[in-house]
Amino acid sequence: MPAASTTDALRIHLAYKPQPLRFGTSGRRGEVVHLTQLEIYTNVLAEIHYLQSLQRFEGGIQAGDDFYFAHDLRPSSTDFVENGRGGLCQAVEQALKDGGMRPINLGAIPTPALTYCALKNTKGSIMVTGSHIPFDRNGYKLNTSRGELLKKDEQPINDAVELTREELLAQPYAESLFDNQGIFRNAQSGLLPAAAEGKTAYIQRYLDFFEGETLQGMKLLAYQHSAVGRDLLVDILQKLGAEVTPAGRSETFVPIDTEAIDQAQLDTIQNLYSETGRTFDAVVSTDGDSDRPLLLAPEGDKLRFFSGDLLGMIVAEFLRTDSVVVPISTNDAIDRGPLASVTEPKTKIGSPYVIAGMQRAVTKGRHCVCGWEANGGFLTGSDIERNSNVLTALPTRDAMLPLLCALFAAHNRQITLPELFATLPHRFSRAALIRDFPRPTSMKIIERFSPPEAIMQEVWYHPDHIIVHDSNHATLEVTKPYAKQLDQIRRELQTVFSAESGFAPIARLNYTDGVRIIFANGDVAHFRPSGNADELRIYSVADKQERADAITGQGVAEPDGLLRRLERMV
C-alpha cells in the first residue's frame, strides 16, 4: 500500500481511531486517552458557530465578543499527559480564536465563578473540567451568554460538530493544524495570562449578600484536596468571620463524588479531623471543580455526612424560596415538610433539566426560585433578596452558597449543624455506584424493567388494580395486556428486591429517570446509569440512615449484590 501523501486528507494520516466526545448529564465527558486536541478543537469550534447562529435572547454570541474560559486542577486540563493527550485548554483557546472570539482566561477557578463572571457580562464561557468523575477522564462544559446549554441544544450542536469534523478531517494533511496524533503541530504549552476578575467577582458576590452578618466564633476545617476552589473557599469563609483551618491539600488529583461519597473518602476526612486534635463546628469542602458542596459535622465522637439533597432543603428554607425544582433522585423528605407546597414537578437528573424547570417556574410568576441536585449543587433561577441584600440569579450548580447558608442558619440560631438538620423531616438517603459498568448493559437493565409505553411514567400497584400516570400526573388507560406486563415487571423486580433481602412489596414504580422503586413500607431504591461515565448508580431513601446505607450497600455488593443480580437478568 503506497505511503500517504501530504496532499491526502488528514483522516488518512491519523495514527489512531478518533472517538467522538459525547454529551453527558451536563457537559461533554470522555476518557483522556481519547481526548485529542483535534477532538476538543472540533467540538468547541462547532459549538461557537452554533452560539453565533443564535439570537441574543437565546444566549447567542457575536464574532469579536469576549469569551471566557477556565479550568480545574486535573493535569490533562492544561498539560500533556500520557500518549500526548491533554492540553485541553490550549485546544479551547485556539478554537475560540479561530471561531472569531476574543478568549479571556480566568485561570483555575470554580465552575460557578466562571459562569457568574461570564453571565454578569452577558458572554459565553467554557469550563474545562471532568468534575467529580475518575482521574482518567476529563471534558468541558459550555455556557451560552444566558447560562447552561439545555437538552434542546444538544442535537443541533451534534449536527454542527459532524459538519465541522468532516471539514477538518477532509483538509489536506499539509494544510492541517494537526499532526497524525491529533496534536497541534505548532503547539504552544502556555495559555493567555489568567485574569483575576472571575475570582474577585465571585468572592464579592457572597460578601455583598451576607453583608451585616458574621460567622465569628465558628471554627471550620476546610478539606482542600485538589478542589479548584480550595483557597477561595478558605478566603471567603475567613472574610465572613470564621476561623478556618486548611487540611488535606493534595497536588495529586482526587476525584470526589459528593453524591456517592464512599466510606474510604469519609474515613480520610475523619482521620484528618482526628489528627488535628481539635474540635470544629464543621468540615467543609467541594468536588474537583467546586460546584458541589461537601459538609460534615461532629456528632458524638464521629463526623456526620450531610447529603446534598438534605442540604438543599436547609438552604431553600433559609432563603425562604417560593418555588423549588429538584430531580427525581432527591430525598423525599422534601414532600413531607414545609417545602412540599412550593415544590415543582420533579425532573430528570442533571442540571439542564433543573434549569428548564426553574425557567417554567419563573414563567408561572414565581419570584424566589431555586433548585438543587442530590449532589448538593445549588442553583438560583431568580434574584433572591434577604436583609435588603440581593443575590443575582446564577442558574448553574454552586457549592459556596449552600455551604454558607447552612453555616449561617446554624450560627444565627446558635445551634449545631446536626441540630439544624434534625429540624427536617426524618428521611435519610444514600447513593452508591459500580464503576466500569458498561453503559449498554445499564441501558438493557432499564429497558428490561420499563413499561410497555414511554408515556407511562408512574405505576401504582393496588391489590385488585393498577393505576398509571403520565409525566403530568394524568391517569392513563391500562389495557389487560398492559396490566399483565406491568404486573410481570413488579414480580421480576421482587425476585431481586425480595422479602429475603429485607424489602417490603413494591407499591409504586417511577420512570422519570431510570427505575425508582417505592416499597410499601416507604423505603426507596432507585437505579440508573450515569450520564457521564460507565457507572451504574443506586440511590436509597428510608426512615433511618442505617437502612438507607444498607440498601445501597446491598446494591453495589460484589459479586452478588442487587445491581449484579439485575445484570444477570439481561
XYZ file of C-alpha atoms in Angstrom:
570
model
C 0.000 0.000 0.000
C 1.566 3.354 -1.037
C 2.520 5.791 1.693
C 0.072 8.595 2.341
C 0.844 11.866 0.609
C 0.767 15.244 2.340
C -1.937 16.200 -0.136
C -4.133 13.402 1.197
C -6.793 14.213 3.743
C -5.915 14.439 7.441
C -8.071 11.390 8.174
C -5.745 9.239 6.051
C -2.758 10.239 8.181
C -4.260 9.816 11.644
C -2.453 7.059 13.540
C -5.421 6.386 15.813
C -9.173 5.924 15.521
C -10.953 9.089 16.679
C -13.544 8.620 19.434
C -16.257 11.311 19.316
C -16.754 13.255 22.535
C -20.309 12.806 23.826
C -22.659 14.873 25.939
C -23.066 13.545 29.471
C -25.560 14.544 32.140
C -24.158 18.068 31.959
C -21.342 18.941 29.547
C -19.066 16.723 27.476
C -17.022 13.972 29.111
C -14.632 11.303 27.879
C -11.570 9.236 28.679
C -8.371 11.259 28.474
C -6.843 8.678 26.132
C -9.423 9.756 23.513
C -9.318 13.497 24.221
C -7.011 14.683 21.473
C -6.616 18.375 20.835
C -8.223 17.711 17.454
C -11.339 16.322 19.127
C -11.637 19.205 21.593
C -10.979 21.790 18.878
C -13.581 20.178 16.587
C -16.320 20.287 19.214
C -15.567 23.757 20.539
C -15.303 25.320 17.072
C -18.663 23.806 16.079
C -20.267 24.961 19.312
C -19.003 28.504 18.806
C -20.550 28.542 15.355
C -23.797 27.265 16.873
C -23.859 30.002 19.522
C -23.135 32.594 16.824
C -26.241 31.405 14.976
C -28.498 32.185 17.946
C -30.209 35.452 18.774
C -29.041 37.350 21.852
C -32.193 36.497 23.792
C -31.471 32.815 23.091
C -27.960 33.083 24.536
C -26.275 33.898 21.255
C -22.849 35.480 20.841
C -21.210 37.574 18.123
C -17.807 37.311 16.492
C -15.404 39.637 18.261
C -17.102 39.200 21.652
C -15.142 38.329 24.760
C -15.458 34.637 25.589
C -14.348 33.367 28.983
C -12.731 30.051 29.834
C -11.282 28.474 32.974
C -10.154 25.068 34.203
C -9.893 22.709 37.157
C -6.673 21.167 38.527
C -6.678 17.911 36.557
C -3.280 17.593 34.846
C -4.853 16.963 31.437
C -6.788 20.240 31.607
C -3.675 22.288 30.889
C -0.772 19.867 30.360
C 0.066 16.909 28.170
C -0.128 13.581 29.924
C 0.380 10.028 28.657
C 0.466 9.404 24.895
C 0.391 13.095 24.070
C -3.145 13.510 25.338
C -4.321 16.506 27.332
C -3.712 20.188 26.742
C -7.470 20.708 26.594
C -7.348 24.409 27.456
C -4.887 25.075 24.648
C -7.322 23.462 22.183
C -10.209 25.507 23.597
C -8.254 28.751 23.349
C -7.258 28.094 19.726
C -10.811 27.139 18.747
C -12.133 30.350 20.297
C -9.616 32.419 18.317
C -10.341 30.589 15.062
C -14.078 30.968 15.738
C -13.658 34.736 15.785
C -13.950 35.205 19.538
C -11.674 37.035 21.965
C -10.700 34.421 24.572
C -10.220 35.534 28.174
C -8.528 33.066 30.500
C -9.847 33.233 34.081
C -7.420 30.527 35.183
C -8.043 27.867 37.822
C -11.346 28.896 39.402
C -14.632 27.129 40.278
C -17.168 26.445 37.546
C -19.772 28.724 39.203
C -17.194 31.535 39.478
C -16.536 31.349 35.738
C -20.241 31.186 34.924
C -21.077 34.090 37.234
C -18.428 36.320 35.667
C -19.497 35.450 32.128
C -23.225 35.901 32.765
C -22.590 39.180 34.554
C -21.051 40.396 31.284
C -23.595 38.563 29.083
C -20.839 36.470 27.459
C -20.327 32.815 26.684
C -17.948 30.593 28.633
C -16.294 27.184 28.757
C -15.109 25.348 31.861
C -12.534 22.634 31.208
C -13.271 20.035 33.866
C -14.091 16.419 34.470
C -15.985 17.498 37.592
C -16.224 14.568 40.004
C -15.563 11.684 37.609
C -12.448 9.463 37.783
C -8.939 10.783 37.179
C -8.578 9.124 33.755
C -11.406 11.233 32.333
C -11.946 14.887 31.554
C -14.115 17.143 29.464
C -15.627 20.589 29.405
C -18.883 22.451 29.894
C -20.119 25.147 27.504
C -22.361 28.021 28.579
C -24.290 30.374 26.349
C -24.392 34.085 27.124
C -27.537 33.387 29.179
C -26.491 30.225 31.007
C -26.014 26.484 30.627
C -26.830 24.610 27.465
C -30.181 22.870 27.695
C -31.042 19.452 26.313
C -32.787 21.033 23.327
C -29.421 22.449 22.228
C -27.621 19.114 22.106
C -28.913 17.714 18.806
C -28.298 20.860 16.696
C -24.845 21.094 18.265
C -24.127 17.451 17.436
C -25.182 18.144 13.846
C -22.811 21.133 13.712
C -19.990 19.043 15.173
C -20.360 16.421 12.444
C -20.096 19.072 9.741
C -17.015 20.612 11.360
C -15.453 17.193 11.884
C -15.863 16.334 8.211
C -14.332 19.666 7.150
C -11.292 19.233 9.384
C -10.689 15.575 8.522
C -11.022 16.305 4.810
C -8.351 19.036 4.853
C -5.082 18.170 3.070
C -2.627 16.970 5.701
C -0.083 19.617 4.718
C -2.618 22.366 5.477
C -3.985 20.902 8.705
C -3.256 22.377 12.117
C -2.829 18.838 13.461
C -0.279 16.040 13.216
C -1.047 12.341 12.883
C -1.688 12.083 16.653
C -4.312 14.825 16.633
C -1.969 17.277 18.363
C -1.334 20.852 17.216
C 1.782 20.861 15.056
C 2.886 24.237 16.339
C 1.632 23.713 19.851
C 2.433 26.275 22.484
C 2.268 24.934 26.011
C 1.409 28.314 27.513
C -2.010 29.900 27.802
C -3.085 33.511 27.864
C -2.294 35.107 31.247
C -5.061 34.439 33.760
C -7.283 37.419 34.612
C -8.354 37.824 38.240
C -11.826 39.234 37.563
C -13.610 35.878 37.849
C -12.239 35.102 41.294
C -12.723 38.670 42.534
C -16.348 38.909 41.384
C -17.248 35.538 42.914
C -15.810 36.457 46.321
C -17.597 39.808 46.289
C -20.901 38.126 45.374
C -21.038 36.441 48.771
C -19.506 39.230 50.816
C -22.255 41.516 49.480
C -25.097 39.046 50.050
C -24.120 38.307 53.651
C -23.174 41.896 54.472
C -24.164 42.701 58.045
C -23.810 39.077 59.213
C -20.824 37.217 60.567
C -19.612 33.679 61.194
C -17.376 34.927 64.002
C -16.950 32.205 66.608
C -17.345 29.322 64.144
C -14.369 27.009 63.780
C -14.178 25.218 60.443
C -11.881 22.592 58.951
C -11.526 23.059 55.176
C -10.711 19.789 53.410
C -8.846 21.143 50.407
C -7.634 18.028 48.481
C -7.381 19.014 44.787
C -10.527 21.141 44.554
C -10.023 24.112 42.258
C -11.796 26.376 44.749
C -9.820 25.186 47.779
C -8.124 28.517 48.519
C -11.121 30.607 47.516
C -13.297 28.613 49.953
C -10.950 29.455 52.831
C -10.735 33.092 51.744
C -14.497 33.678 51.663
C -15.115 31.954 54.999
C -12.355 33.935 56.682
C -13.630 37.213 55.233
C -17.054 36.367 56.718
C -15.522 35.953 60.152
C -14.978 32.199 60.546
C -11.794 30.670 61.903
C -10.678 28.289 59.142
C -8.016 25.579 59.287
C -6.985 24.144 55.861
C -6.163 20.423 55.749
C -5.602 17.583 53.300
C -4.205 19.625 50.424
C -3.158 17.361 47.546
C -1.123 18.022 44.434
C -2.443 14.742 43.002
C -5.987 14.951 41.649
C -8.603 13.410 43.962
C -11.977 12.661 42.318
C -14.703 13.213 44.921
C -18.322 12.435 44.090
C -20.305 14.284 46.762
C -23.431 12.359 45.762
C -21.940 8.882 46.078
C -19.097 9.506 48.520
C -17.627 6.223 49.671
C -16.518 5.079 53.101
C -12.819 5.302 52.232
C -13.180 9.016 51.490
C -15.206 9.576 54.648
C -12.502 7.752 56.623
C -9.853 10.035 55.113
C -11.763 13.099 56.278
C -12.359 11.587 59.715
C -8.635 10.908 60.085
C -7.745 14.471 59.049
C -10.190 15.764 61.638
C -8.844 13.493 64.392
C -5.210 14.282 63.597
C -5.750 17.970 64.361
C -6.542 17.131 67.975
C -9.050 19.980 67.902
C -12.798 20.447 67.795
C -14.535 22.124 64.844
C -18.118 23.108 64.158
C -17.958 21.659 60.653
C -15.802 20.242 57.881
C -16.372 21.942 54.529
C -15.180 21.024 51.063
C -16.224 20.702 47.411
C -15.716 18.380 44.476
C -12.991 18.917 41.855
C -14.494 21.889 40.015
C -16.110 23.251 43.189
C -19.722 23.259 42.053
C -20.838 20.555 44.529
C -20.531 21.051 48.286
C -19.350 18.611 50.923
C -20.476 19.215 54.506
C -19.817 17.198 57.657
C -20.065 17.993 61.369
C -19.180 16.222 64.610
C -21.933 14.192 66.229
C -20.606 12.404 69.270
C -17.110 11.164 68.502
C -17.717 10.789 64.748
C -18.267 13.097 61.818
C -21.698 13.007 60.231
C -22.009 13.491 56.475
C -24.985 15.579 55.332
C -26.282 14.566 51.923
C -26.704 17.233 49.279
C -30.449 16.793 48.932
C -30.999 17.495 52.653
C -28.541 20.391 52.481
C -30.619 21.864 49.657
C -33.708 21.819 51.873
C -31.863 23.728 54.610
C -30.794 26.345 52.064
C -34.251 26.728 50.498
C -35.835 27.272 53.917
C -33.091 29.737 54.861
C -33.677 31.741 51.651
C -37.495 31.485 52.009
C -37.999 30.486 48.401
C -41.448 30.245 46.848
C -40.525 27.705 44.168
C -38.225 24.688 44.347
C -37.125 22.428 41.471
C -35.367 19.136 42.188
C -34.702 15.909 40.258
C -36.479 12.650 40.952
C -33.455 11.245 42.812
C -33.832 13.769 45.628
C -34.673 12.655 49.168
C -38.469 12.595 49.518
C -38.248 14.453 52.839
C -38.997 17.473 50.671
C -42.527 16.117 50.158
C -43.132 15.828 53.901
C -42.248 19.291 55.180
C -42.927 22.997 54.584
C -41.278 22.905 51.138
C -43.861 20.442 49.801
C -46.246 23.245 48.848
C -43.624 25.075 46.754
C -42.008 22.047 45.092
C -42.473 21.890 41.325
C -42.860 18.567 39.421
C -39.636 16.591 39.790
C -37.317 16.481 36.797
C -34.880 14.096 35.202
C -31.397 14.071 36.712
C -28.963 16.736 35.507
C -28.685 20.496 35.830
C -30.151 21.201 32.334
C -33.426 19.622 33.454
C -33.441 21.503 36.761
C -32.733 24.772 34.933
C -35.588 24.151 32.484
C -37.854 23.502 35.476
C -36.776 26.769 37.106
C -37.477 28.630 33.864
C -41.004 27.208 33.832
C -41.485 28.317 37.438
C -40.412 31.876 36.567
C -42.895 31.990 33.679
C -45.622 30.984 36.155
C -44.887 34.102 38.173
C -42.749 32.677 40.964
C -40.413 35.287 42.446
C -37.842 33.373 44.513
C -36.868 30.298 42.514
C -34.146 27.801 43.311
C -33.183 24.208 42.638
C -30.603 21.637 43.610
C -29.401 18.150 42.876
C -28.758 15.186 45.153
C -25.044 16.053 44.937
C -25.775 19.353 46.700
C -25.039 21.661 43.765
C -27.435 24.590 44.300
C -28.920 26.743 41.532
C -30.812 30.030 41.695
C -33.334 30.723 38.946
C -34.205 34.251 40.047
C -32.718 37.078 42.050
C -33.095 36.474 45.787
C -33.394 39.226 48.387
C -32.513 38.801 52.047
C -31.902 41.514 54.644
C -32.123 44.081 51.835
C -29.185 42.379 50.057
C -29.768 40.926 46.591
C -28.185 37.751 45.259
C -28.497 37.751 41.478
C -29.626 34.589 39.727
C -26.923 32.019 38.997
C -28.586 29.121 37.156
C -25.718 26.675 37.458
C -24.539 24.357 40.230
C -22.806 26.215 43.048
C -21.077 24.840 46.149
C -20.392 28.076 48.011
C -23.977 29.274 48.515
C -25.285 26.078 50.177
C -22.267 25.843 52.488
C -22.625 29.458 53.575
C -26.394 29.273 54.059
C -26.139 26.158 56.236
C -23.374 27.678 58.347
C -25.249 30.961 58.804
C -28.515 29.126 59.534
C -26.892 27.187 62.381
C -24.793 30.105 63.658
C -27.687 32.596 63.667
C -29.847 30.171 65.682
C -26.912 29.225 67.924
C -27.377 25.513 67.297
C -25.116 22.806 65.894
C -25.389 21.540 62.347
C -26.781 18.148 63.489
C -29.438 20.050 65.457
C -30.210 22.160 62.385
C -30.636 19.116 60.143
C -32.781 17.458 62.824
C -35.450 20.093 62.054
C -36.061 18.413 58.675
C -38.487 15.511 58.203
C -36.680 12.343 59.287
C -35.906 10.755 55.955
C -32.395 9.653 55.108
C -30.684 8.950 51.804
C -27.535 7.455 50.347
C -26.119 6.892 46.878
C -23.540 4.416 45.620
C -22.292 3.111 42.277
C -20.445 0.389 40.455
C -17.679 1.795 38.264
C -16.650 0.357 34.895
C -20.196 -0.863 34.320
C -20.788 -0.779 30.539
C -23.457 1.727 29.620
C -25.078 -0.614 27.033
C -25.636 -3.153 29.816
C -27.098 -0.459 32.068
C -29.493 0.572 29.321
C -30.589 -3.036 28.819
C -31.420 -3.257 32.512
C -33.516 -0.081 32.342
C -35.277 -1.324 29.207
C -35.930 -4.719 30.800
C -37.901 -3.179 33.665
C -39.557 -0.272 31.837
C -43.286 -0.094 30.969
C -44.566 -1.009 27.503
C -45.224 2.633 26.588
C -42.825 5.539 27.204
C -45.729 7.791 28.196
C -46.192 5.633 31.311
C -44.154 7.491 33.951
C -45.587 6.208 37.221
C -47.234 2.917 38.090
C -49.247 2.376 41.298
C -49.926 -1.188 42.370
C -53.133 -1.858 44.304
C -54.425 -5.288 45.448
C -57.001 -5.530 42.660
C -55.912 -2.997 40.035
C -53.063 -0.905 38.613
C -53.101 2.867 38.077
C -50.741 4.530 35.591
C -49.903 8.239 35.266
C -48.057 10.211 32.613
C -45.459 12.916 33.348
C -48.253 15.442 34.005
C -49.881 13.053 36.501
C -52.803 12.454 34.169
C -54.303 8.966 34.526
C -53.815 6.659 31.543
C -55.985 3.764 30.438
C -54.448 0.384 31.293
C -55.478 -2.451 28.988
C -55.413 -6.035 30.219
C -52.250 -6.890 28.237
C -50.523 -3.798 29.654
C -51.669 -4.621 33.178
C -50.230 -8.107 32.766
C -46.871 -6.703 31.576
C -46.710 -4.191 34.420
C -47.510 -6.864 36.977
C -44.768 -9.051 35.484
C -42.246 -6.218 35.855
C -43.084 -5.956 39.540
C -42.849 -9.729 40.039
C -39.426 -9.880 38.390
C -38.088 -6.909 40.371
C -39.313 -8.568 43.555
C -37.125 -11.593 42.843
C -34.154 -9.239 43.372
C -35.621 -6.722 45.818
C -37.137 -9.592 47.752
C -38.517 -10.208 51.224
C -35.496 -12.440 51.842
C -33.284 -9.408 51.166
C -35.296 -7.292 53.576
C -37.628 -5.495 51.173
C -41.380 -4.914 51.523
C -43.656 -5.483 48.494
C -43.331 -2.956 45.653
C -46.077 -0.325 45.856
C -45.053 2.026 43.086
C -42.591 2.442 40.210
C -41.464 5.786 38.816
C -39.736 6.133 35.429
C -38.842 9.835 35.313
C -35.162 8.858 35.103
C -34.175 5.223 35.411
C -36.262 2.941 37.639
C -37.318 4.254 41.049
C -38.930 1.651 43.297
C -41.129 2.738 46.200
C -41.881 -0.082 48.618
C -44.974 -0.496 50.771
C -43.073 0.448 53.948
C -41.771 3.711 52.416
C -38.260 2.518 51.534
C -36.971 3.682 48.153
C -34.422 2.071 45.818
C -33.619 3.828 42.547
C -31.187 2.656 39.874
C -29.984 4.392 36.720
C -26.853 4.667 34.556
C -24.608 7.685 34.998
C -24.726 10.176 32.163
C -21.005 10.984 32.451
C -19.195 7.665 32.767
C -19.630 3.889 32.616
C -21.251 3.664 36.030
C -24.484 2.158 37.334
C -25.839 4.119 40.296
C -28.238 3.214 43.063
C -29.994 5.708 45.341
C -31.887 4.912 48.523
C -34.247 6.684 50.904
C -35.509 5.329 54.224
C -36.725 6.370 57.679
C -33.310 5.613 59.198
C -29.818 6.291 57.889
C -28.780 2.728 58.682
C -31.498 1.386 56.404
C -30.623 3.766 53.561
C -26.975 2.716 53.899
C -27.947 -0.948 53.906
C -29.938 -0.640 50.659
C -27.078 0.947 48.712
C -24.617 -1.436 50.374
C -26.650 -4.390 49.108
C -26.927 -2.645 45.756
C -23.211 -2.443 44.978
C -22.037 -5.544 46.851
C -19.770 -7.891 44.886
C -20.198 -10.355 43.397
C -23.882 -10.903 44.133
C -25.397 -7.533 45.047
C -28.694 -6.189 43.770
C -27.221 -4.475 40.703
C -25.211 -7.551 39.716
C -28.331 -9.690 40.010
C -30.185 -7.269 37.733
C -27.262 -7.502 35.307
C -27.621 -11.271 35.107
C -31.263 -10.878 34.081
C -30.460 -9.109 30.801
